[in-house]
mmCIF file of C-alpha atoms in Angstrom:
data_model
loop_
_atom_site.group_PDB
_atom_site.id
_atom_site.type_symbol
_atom_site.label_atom_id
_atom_site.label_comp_id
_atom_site.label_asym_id
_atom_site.label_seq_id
_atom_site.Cartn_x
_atom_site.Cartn_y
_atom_site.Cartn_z
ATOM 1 C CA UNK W 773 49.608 -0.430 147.064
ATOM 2 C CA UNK W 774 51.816 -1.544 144.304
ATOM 3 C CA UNK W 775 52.525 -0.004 141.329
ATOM 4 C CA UNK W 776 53.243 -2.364 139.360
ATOM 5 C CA UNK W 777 50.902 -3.668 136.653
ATOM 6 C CA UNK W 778 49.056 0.070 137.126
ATOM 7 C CA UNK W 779 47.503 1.023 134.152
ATOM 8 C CA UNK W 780 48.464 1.486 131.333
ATOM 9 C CA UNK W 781 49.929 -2.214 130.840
ATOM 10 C CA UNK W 782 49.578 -2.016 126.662
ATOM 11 C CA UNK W 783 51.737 1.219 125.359
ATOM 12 C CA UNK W 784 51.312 1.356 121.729
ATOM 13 C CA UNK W 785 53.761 3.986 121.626
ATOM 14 C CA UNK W 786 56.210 1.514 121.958
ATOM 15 C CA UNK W 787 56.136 0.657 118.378
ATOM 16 C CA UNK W 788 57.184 4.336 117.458
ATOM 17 C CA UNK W 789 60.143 4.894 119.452
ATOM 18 C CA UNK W 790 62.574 5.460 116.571
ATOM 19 C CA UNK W 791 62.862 5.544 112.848
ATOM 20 C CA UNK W 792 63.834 1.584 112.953
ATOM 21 C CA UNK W 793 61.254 0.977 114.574
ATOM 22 C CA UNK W 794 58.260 2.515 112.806
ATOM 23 C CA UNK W 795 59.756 1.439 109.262
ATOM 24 C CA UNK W 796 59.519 -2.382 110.708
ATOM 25 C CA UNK W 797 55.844 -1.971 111.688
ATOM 26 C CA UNK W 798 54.734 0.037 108.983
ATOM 27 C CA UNK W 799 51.585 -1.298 107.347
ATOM 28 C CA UNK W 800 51.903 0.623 104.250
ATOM 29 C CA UNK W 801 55.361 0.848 101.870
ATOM 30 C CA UNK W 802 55.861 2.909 98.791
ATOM 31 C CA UNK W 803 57.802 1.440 96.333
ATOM 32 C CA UNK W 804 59.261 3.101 92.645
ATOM 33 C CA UNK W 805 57.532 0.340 91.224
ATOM 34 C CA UNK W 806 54.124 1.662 92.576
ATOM 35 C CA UNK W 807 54.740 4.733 90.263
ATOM 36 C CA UNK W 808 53.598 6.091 87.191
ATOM 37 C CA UNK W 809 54.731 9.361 85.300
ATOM 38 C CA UNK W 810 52.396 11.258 83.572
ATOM 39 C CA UNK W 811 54.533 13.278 81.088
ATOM 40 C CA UNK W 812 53.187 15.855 78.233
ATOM 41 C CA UNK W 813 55.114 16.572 74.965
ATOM 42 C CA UNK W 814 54.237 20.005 72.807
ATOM 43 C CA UNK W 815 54.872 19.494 69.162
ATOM 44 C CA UNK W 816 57.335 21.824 67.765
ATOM 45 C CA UNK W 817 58.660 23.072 70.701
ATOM 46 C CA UNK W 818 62.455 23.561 70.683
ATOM 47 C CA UNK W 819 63.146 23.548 74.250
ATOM 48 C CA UNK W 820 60.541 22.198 77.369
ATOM 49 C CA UNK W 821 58.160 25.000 78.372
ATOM 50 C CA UNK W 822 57.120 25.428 82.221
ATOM 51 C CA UNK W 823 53.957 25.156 82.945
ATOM 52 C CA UNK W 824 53.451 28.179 85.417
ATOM 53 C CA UNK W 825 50.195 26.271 87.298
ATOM 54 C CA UNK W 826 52.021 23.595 87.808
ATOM 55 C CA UNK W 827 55.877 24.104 89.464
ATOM 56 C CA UNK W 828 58.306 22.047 88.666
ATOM 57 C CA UNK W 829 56.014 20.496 85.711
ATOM 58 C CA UNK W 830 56.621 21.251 81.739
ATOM 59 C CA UNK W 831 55.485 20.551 78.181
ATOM 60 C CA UNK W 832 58.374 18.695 76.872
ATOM 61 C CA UNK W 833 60.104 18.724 73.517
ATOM 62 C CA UNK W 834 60.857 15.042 71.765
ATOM 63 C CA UNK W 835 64.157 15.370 73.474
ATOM 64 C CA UNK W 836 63.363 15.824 76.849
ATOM 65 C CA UNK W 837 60.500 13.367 76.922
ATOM 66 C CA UNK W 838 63.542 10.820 76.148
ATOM 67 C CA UNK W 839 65.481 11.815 79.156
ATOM 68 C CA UNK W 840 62.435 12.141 81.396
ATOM 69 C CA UNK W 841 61.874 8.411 80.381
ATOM 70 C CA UNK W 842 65.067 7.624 80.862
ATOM 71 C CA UNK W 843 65.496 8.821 84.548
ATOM 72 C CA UNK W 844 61.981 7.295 85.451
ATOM 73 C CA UNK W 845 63.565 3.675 84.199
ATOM 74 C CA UNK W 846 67.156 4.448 86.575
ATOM 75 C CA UNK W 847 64.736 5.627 89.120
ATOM 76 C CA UNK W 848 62.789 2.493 89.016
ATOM 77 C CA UNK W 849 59.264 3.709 88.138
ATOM 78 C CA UNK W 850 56.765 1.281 86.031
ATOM 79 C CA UNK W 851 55.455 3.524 83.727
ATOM 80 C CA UNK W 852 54.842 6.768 81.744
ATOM 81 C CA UNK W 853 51.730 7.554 80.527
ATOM 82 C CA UNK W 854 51.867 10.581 77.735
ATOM 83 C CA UNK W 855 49.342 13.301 76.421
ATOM 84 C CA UNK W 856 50.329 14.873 73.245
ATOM 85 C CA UNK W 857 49.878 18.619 72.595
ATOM 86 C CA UNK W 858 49.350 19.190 69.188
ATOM 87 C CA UNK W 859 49.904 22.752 67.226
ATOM 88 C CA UNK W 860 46.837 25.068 67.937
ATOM 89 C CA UNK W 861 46.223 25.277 64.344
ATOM 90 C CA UNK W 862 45.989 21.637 63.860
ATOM 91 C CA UNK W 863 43.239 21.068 66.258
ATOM 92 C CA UNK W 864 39.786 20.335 64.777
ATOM 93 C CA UNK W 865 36.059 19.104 65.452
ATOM 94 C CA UNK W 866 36.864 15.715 65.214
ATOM 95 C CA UNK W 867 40.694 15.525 66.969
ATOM 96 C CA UNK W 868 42.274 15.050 63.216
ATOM 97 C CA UNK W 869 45.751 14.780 65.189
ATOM 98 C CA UNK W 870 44.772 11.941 67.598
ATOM 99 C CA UNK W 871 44.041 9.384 64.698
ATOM 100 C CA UNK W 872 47.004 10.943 62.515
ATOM 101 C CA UNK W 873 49.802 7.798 62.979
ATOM 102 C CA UNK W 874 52.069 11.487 62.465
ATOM 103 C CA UNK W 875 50.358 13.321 65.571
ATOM 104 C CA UNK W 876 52.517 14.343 68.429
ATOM 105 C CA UNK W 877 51.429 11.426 70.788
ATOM 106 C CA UNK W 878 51.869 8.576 68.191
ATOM 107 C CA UNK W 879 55.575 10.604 67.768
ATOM 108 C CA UNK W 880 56.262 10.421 71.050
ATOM 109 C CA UNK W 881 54.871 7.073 71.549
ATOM 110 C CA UNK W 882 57.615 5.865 69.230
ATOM 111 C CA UNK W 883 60.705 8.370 70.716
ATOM 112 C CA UNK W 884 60.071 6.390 74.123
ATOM 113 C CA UNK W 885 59.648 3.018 72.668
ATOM 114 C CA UNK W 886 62.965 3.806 71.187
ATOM 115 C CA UNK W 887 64.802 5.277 74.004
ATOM 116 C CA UNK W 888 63.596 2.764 76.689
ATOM 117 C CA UNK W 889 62.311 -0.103 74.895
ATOM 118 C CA UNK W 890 60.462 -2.563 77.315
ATOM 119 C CA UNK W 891 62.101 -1.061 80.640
ATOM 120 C CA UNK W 892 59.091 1.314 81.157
ATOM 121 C CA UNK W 893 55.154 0.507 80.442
ATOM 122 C CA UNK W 894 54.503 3.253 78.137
ATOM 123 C CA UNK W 895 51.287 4.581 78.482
ATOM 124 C CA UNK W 896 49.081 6.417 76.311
ATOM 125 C CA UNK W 897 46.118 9.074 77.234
ATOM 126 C CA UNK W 898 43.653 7.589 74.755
ATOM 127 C CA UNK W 899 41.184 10.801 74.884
ATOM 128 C CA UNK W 900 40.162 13.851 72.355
ATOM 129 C CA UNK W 901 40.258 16.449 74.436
ATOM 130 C CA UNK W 902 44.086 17.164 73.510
ATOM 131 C CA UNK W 903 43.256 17.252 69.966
ATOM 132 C CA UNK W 904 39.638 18.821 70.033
ATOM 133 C CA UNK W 905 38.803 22.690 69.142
ATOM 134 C CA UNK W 906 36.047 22.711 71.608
ATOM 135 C CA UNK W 907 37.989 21.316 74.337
ATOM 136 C CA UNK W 908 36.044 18.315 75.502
ATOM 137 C CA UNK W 909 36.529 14.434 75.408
ATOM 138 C CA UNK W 910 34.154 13.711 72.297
ATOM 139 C CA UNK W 911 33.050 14.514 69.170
ATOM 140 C CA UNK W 912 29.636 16.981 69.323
ATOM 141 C CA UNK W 913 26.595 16.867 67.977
ATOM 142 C CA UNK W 914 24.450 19.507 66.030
ATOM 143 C CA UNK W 915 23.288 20.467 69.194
ATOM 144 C CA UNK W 916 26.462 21.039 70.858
ATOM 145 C CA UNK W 917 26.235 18.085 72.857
ATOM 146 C CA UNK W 918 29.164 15.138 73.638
ATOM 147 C CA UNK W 919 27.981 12.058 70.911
ATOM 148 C CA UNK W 920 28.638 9.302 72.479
ATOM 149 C CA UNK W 921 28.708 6.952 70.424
ATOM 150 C CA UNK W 922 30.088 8.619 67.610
ATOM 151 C CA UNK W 923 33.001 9.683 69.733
ATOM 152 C CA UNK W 924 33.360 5.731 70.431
ATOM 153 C CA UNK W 925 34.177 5.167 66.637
ATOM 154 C CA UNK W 926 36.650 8.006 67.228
ATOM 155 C CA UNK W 927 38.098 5.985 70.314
ATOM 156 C CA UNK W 928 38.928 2.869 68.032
ATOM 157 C CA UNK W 929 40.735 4.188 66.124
ATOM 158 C CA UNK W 930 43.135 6.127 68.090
ATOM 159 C CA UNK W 931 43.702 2.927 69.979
ATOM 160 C CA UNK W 932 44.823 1.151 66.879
ATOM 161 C CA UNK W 933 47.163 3.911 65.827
ATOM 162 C CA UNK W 934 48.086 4.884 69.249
ATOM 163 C CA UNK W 935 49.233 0.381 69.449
ATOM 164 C CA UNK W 936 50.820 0.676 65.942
ATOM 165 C CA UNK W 937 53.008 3.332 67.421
ATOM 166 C CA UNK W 938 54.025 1.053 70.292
ATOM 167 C CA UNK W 939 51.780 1.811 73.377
ATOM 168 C CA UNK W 940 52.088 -0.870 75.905
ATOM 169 C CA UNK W 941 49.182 0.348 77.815
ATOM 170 C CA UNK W 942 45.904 2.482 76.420
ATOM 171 C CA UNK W 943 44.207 4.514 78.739
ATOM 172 C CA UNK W 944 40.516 5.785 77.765
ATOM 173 C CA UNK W 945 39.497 8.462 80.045
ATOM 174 C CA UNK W 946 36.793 10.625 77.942
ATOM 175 C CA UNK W 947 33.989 8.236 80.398
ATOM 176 C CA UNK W 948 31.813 7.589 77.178
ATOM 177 C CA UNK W 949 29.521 4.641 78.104
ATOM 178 C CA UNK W 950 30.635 1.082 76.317
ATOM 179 C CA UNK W 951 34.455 2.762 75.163
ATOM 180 C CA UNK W 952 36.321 -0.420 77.000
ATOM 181 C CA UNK W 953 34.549 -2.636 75.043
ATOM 182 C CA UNK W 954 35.034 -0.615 71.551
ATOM 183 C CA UNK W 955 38.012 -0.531 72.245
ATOM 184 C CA UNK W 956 38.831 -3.763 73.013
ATOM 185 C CA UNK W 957 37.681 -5.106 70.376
ATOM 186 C CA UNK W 958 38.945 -2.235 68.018
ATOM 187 C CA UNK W 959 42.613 -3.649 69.189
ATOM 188 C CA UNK W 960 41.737 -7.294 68.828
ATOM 189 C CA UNK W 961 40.601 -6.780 65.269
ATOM 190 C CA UNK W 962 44.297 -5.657 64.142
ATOM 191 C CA UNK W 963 46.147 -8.590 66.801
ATOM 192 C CA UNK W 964 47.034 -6.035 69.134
ATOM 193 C CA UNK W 965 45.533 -8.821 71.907
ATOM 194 C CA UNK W 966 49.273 -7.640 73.819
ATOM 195 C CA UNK W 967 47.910 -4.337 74.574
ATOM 196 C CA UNK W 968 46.440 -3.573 77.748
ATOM 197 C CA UNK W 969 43.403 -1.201 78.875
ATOM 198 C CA UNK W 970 44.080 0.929 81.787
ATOM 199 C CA UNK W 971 40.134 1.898 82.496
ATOM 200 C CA UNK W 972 39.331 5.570 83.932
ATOM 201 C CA UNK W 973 36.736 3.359 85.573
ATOM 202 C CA UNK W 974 35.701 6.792 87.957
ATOM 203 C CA UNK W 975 36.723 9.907 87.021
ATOM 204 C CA UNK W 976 34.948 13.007 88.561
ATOM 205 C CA UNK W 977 33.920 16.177 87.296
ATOM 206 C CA UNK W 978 36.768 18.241 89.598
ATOM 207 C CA UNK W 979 37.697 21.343 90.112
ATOM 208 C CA UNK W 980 41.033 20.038 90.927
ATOM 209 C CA UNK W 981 41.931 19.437 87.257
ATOM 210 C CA UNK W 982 42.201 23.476 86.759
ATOM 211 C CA UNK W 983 46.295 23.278 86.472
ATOM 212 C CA UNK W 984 46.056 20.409 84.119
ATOM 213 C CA UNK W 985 44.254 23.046 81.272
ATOM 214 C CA UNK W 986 47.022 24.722 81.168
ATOM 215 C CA UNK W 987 49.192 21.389 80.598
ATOM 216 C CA UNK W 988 47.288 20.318 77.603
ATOM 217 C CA UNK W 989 46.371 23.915 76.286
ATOM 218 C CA UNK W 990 42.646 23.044 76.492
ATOM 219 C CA UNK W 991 40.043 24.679 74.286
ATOM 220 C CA UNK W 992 37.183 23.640 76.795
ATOM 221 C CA UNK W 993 34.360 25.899 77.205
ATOM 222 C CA UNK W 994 32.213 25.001 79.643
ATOM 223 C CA UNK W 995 32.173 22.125 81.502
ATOM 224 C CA UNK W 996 32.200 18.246 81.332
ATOM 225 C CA UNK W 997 29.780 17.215 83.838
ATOM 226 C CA UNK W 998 27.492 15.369 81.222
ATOM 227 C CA UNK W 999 29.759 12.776 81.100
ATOM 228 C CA UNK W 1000 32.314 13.261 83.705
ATOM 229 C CA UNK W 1001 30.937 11.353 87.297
ATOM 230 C CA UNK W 1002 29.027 13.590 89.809
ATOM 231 C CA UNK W 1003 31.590 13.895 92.979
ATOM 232 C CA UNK W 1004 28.109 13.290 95.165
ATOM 233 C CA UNK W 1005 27.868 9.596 94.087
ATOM 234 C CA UNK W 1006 30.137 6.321 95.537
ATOM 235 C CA UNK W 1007 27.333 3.204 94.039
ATOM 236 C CA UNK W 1008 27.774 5.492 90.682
ATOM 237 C CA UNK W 1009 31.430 4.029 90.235
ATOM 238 C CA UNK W 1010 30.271 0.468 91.674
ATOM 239 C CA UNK W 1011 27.991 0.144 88.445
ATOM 240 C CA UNK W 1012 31.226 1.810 86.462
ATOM 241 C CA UNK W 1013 33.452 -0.503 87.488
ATOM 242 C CA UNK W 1014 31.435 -3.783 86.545
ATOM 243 C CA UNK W 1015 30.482 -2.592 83.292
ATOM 244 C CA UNK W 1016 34.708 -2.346 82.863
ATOM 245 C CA UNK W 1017 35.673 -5.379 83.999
ATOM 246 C CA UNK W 1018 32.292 -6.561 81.401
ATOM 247 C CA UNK W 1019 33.596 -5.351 78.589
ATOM 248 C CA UNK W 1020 37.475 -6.394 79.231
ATOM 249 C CA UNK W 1021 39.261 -3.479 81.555
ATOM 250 C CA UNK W 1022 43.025 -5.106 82.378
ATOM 251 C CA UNK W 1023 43.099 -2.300 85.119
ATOM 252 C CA UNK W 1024 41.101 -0.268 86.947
ATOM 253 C CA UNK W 1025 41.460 3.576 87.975
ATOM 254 C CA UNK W 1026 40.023 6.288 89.976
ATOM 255 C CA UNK W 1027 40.875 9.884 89.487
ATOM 256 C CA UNK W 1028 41.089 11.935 91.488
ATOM 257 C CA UNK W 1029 42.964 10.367 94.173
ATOM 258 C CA UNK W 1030 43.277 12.223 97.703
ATOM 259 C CA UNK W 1031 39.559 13.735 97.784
ATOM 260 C CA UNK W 1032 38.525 10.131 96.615
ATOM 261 C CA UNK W 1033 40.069 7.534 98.911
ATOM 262 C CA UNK W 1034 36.530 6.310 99.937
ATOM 263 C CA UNK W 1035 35.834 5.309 96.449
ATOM 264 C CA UNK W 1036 39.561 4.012 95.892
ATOM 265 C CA UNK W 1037 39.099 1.998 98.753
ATOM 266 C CA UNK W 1038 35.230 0.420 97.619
ATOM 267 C CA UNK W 1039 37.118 -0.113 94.297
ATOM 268 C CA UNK W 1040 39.599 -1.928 95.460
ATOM 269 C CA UNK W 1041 38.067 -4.076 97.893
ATOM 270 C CA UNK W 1042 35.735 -4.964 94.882
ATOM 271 C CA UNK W 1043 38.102 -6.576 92.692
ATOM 272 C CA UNK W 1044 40.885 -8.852 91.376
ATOM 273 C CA UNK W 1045 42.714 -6.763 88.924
ATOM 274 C CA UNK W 1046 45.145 -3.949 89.596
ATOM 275 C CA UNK W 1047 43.853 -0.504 91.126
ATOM 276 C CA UNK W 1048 45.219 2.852 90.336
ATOM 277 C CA UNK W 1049 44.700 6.270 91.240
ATOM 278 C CA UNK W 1050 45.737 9.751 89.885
ATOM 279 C CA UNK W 1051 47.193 12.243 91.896
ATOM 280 C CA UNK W 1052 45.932 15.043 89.628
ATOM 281 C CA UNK W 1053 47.440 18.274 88.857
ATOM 282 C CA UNK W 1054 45.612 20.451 91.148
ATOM 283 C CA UNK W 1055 46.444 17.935 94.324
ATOM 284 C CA UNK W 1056 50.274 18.900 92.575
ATOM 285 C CA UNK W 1057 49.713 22.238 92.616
ATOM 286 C CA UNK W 1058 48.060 22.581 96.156
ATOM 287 C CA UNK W 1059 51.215 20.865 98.175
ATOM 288 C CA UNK W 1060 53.666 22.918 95.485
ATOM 289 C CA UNK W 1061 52.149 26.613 96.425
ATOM 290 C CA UNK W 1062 51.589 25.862 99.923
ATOM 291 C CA UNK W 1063 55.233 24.458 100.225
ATOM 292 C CA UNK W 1064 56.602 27.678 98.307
ATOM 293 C CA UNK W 1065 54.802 29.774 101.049
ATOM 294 C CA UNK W 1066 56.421 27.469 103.698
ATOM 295 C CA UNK W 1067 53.255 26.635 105.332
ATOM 296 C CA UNK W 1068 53.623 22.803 104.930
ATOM 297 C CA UNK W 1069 57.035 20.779 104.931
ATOM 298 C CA UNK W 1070 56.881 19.649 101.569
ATOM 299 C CA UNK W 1071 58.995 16.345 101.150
ATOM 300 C CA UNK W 1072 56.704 15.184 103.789
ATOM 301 C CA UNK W 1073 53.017 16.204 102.583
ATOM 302 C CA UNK W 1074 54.218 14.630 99.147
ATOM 303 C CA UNK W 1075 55.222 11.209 100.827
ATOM 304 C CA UNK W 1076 52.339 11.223 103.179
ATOM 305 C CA UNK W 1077 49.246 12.087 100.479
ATOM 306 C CA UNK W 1078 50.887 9.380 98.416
ATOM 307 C CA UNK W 1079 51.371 6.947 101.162
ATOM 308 C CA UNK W 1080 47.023 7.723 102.178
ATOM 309 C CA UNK W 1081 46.556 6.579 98.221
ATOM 310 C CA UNK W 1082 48.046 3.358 98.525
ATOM 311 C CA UNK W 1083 46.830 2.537 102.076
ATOM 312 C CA UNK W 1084 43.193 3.602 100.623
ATOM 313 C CA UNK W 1085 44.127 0.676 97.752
ATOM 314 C CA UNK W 1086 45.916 1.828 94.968
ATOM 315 C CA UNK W 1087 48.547 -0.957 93.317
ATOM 316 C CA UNK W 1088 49.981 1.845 91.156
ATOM 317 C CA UNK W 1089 49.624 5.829 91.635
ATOM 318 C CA UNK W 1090 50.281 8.085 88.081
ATOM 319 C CA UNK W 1091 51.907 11.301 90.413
ATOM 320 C CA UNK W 1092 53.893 14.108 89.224
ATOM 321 C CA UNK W 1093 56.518 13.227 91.811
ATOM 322 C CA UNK W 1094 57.086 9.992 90.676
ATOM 323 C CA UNK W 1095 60.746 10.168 89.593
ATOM 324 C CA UNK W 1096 61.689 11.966 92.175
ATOM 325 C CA UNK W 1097 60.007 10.013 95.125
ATOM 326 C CA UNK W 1098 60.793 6.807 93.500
ATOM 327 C CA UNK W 1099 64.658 8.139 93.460
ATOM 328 C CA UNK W 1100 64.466 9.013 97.128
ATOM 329 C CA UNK W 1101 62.964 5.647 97.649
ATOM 330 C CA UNK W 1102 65.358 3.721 96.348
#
């Protein structure tokens, strides 16, 4: 009996014979442009300060914010998006510093505008929990508890100071009910139509944002799963999202990324404005310790976990790798 035509007649494996090969088939391509930097400045500091749960990461001075920007516009990344660290002894009950057009993010705000002008989106964390000395993303009540909707009057105004310093993009992420709309309309109201909301449309109460504390030099006691989204629950961010897109979301996120790529992809197949996702600090922090061991390869975990985001939907991914991978990319 012949051999020929014997089984198997289909090889897949022919599309992976060499490098060539598989980059002509691939399905999925990362591109600078798909990146995002989030960056943190510390007011007063005099030179950047490493942020030990987070390698590679630091709080930067004024100065080095400037350069950051500056490489993420050579390497071809879209945006920046900032969080301000004010001086302990500035912080308050009511975030004094994130309504304060002097506070460190409104400064920095500016420094980038100035040093890179329209050639990145700059981005600003519109949220109190910088700026707080309880730590979490609202005002409180006598009781202790998150006020929602007196944290929303909060919200408006630190997106009309945060435009007047020159944010492109403001990005709520405290998850108080109705804050697109307030602040939509707060930025309407002084003809700031130009800037755009990047929503937090679902962001879950992780333990994966434990390195990030460190970043911002939280004051949070306790927890924020009041307000923050149950990681048990997909429909959850379905009803989210519309109520977003309702009350005027440009852009739609979820955070985190690689433990949510379920709800990244419902999100995205839901909708006709731009997806992102956050690779959060602890996802960092993860590949960066287990690389330092040398139990993973890490060039390679950090392109393939980025690679899973955008195949699961994101348009854009905020990653603490994004200068670097974009400058591989390109």
């Amino acid at each position: 009996m012949s051999t020929y035509g014997s089984f198997p007649g289909t090889r897949p494996r022919r599309l992976r014979t060499n490098p060539v090969m598989r980059r002509m088939v691939a399905e999925t391509r990362l591109h600078p442009a798909d990146f995002i930097l989030p960056a943190f400045v510390l007011e007063g500091a005099s030179e950047p300060v490493p942020i030990s749960a987070m390698p590679g990461v630091v709080q930067h001075t004024r100065d080095s914010l400037k350069k950051a920007a500056a490489e993420a516009v050579a390497a071809g990344v879209s945006g920046i998006m900032l969080f301000g660290v004010p001086e302990e002894s500035k912080k308050d009950a009511v975030g004094t510093p994130g309504t304060d057009p002097d506070g460190i993010l409104q400064v920095a705000i500016r420094d980038v505008r100035a040093e890179v002008g329209d050639d990145l989106l700059v981005m600003s964390d519109l949220c109190l929990d910088e700026t707080v000395d309880h730590g979490h993303c609202g005002v409180l009540d006598a009781e202790g508890r998150v006020d929602n909707d007196a944290t929303l009057e909060r919200y408006a105004e630190m997106a009309q100071v945060q435009a007047d310093a020159g944010a492109h993009v403001v990005g709520p992420s405290g998850m108080m009910d109705g804050q697109v709309g307030v602040i939509r309309d707060a930025l309407d109201q002084i003809g700031r139509e130009d800037v755009a909301i990047l929503a937090y449309t679902a962001k879950y109460a992780s333990a994966f944002y434990g390195p990030f504390r460190e970043a911002v030099a939280s004051s949070l006691q306790g927890d924020r799963k009041t307000y923050q989204q149950d990681p048990a629950n997909v429909r959850e961010s379905l009803r989210e999202l519309a109520l977003d897109l309702e009350e005027g979301a440009d852009m739609v996120m979820v955070k985190p990324a690689g433990p949510y790529l379920d709800v990244l992809a419902r999100v995205a197949d839901a909708v006709d404005v731009p997806v992102a996702a956050y690779q959060i600090s602890g996802e960092y922090s993860m590949i960066e310790a287990a690389a330092e061991k040398g139990w993973i390869d890490r060039d390679r975990a950090i392109l393939e976990t980025l690679t899973g985001i955008k195949r699961a939907g994101a348009q854009n991914i905020l990653t603490y790798w994004a200068t670097e991978v974009a400058q591989k990319l390109g």
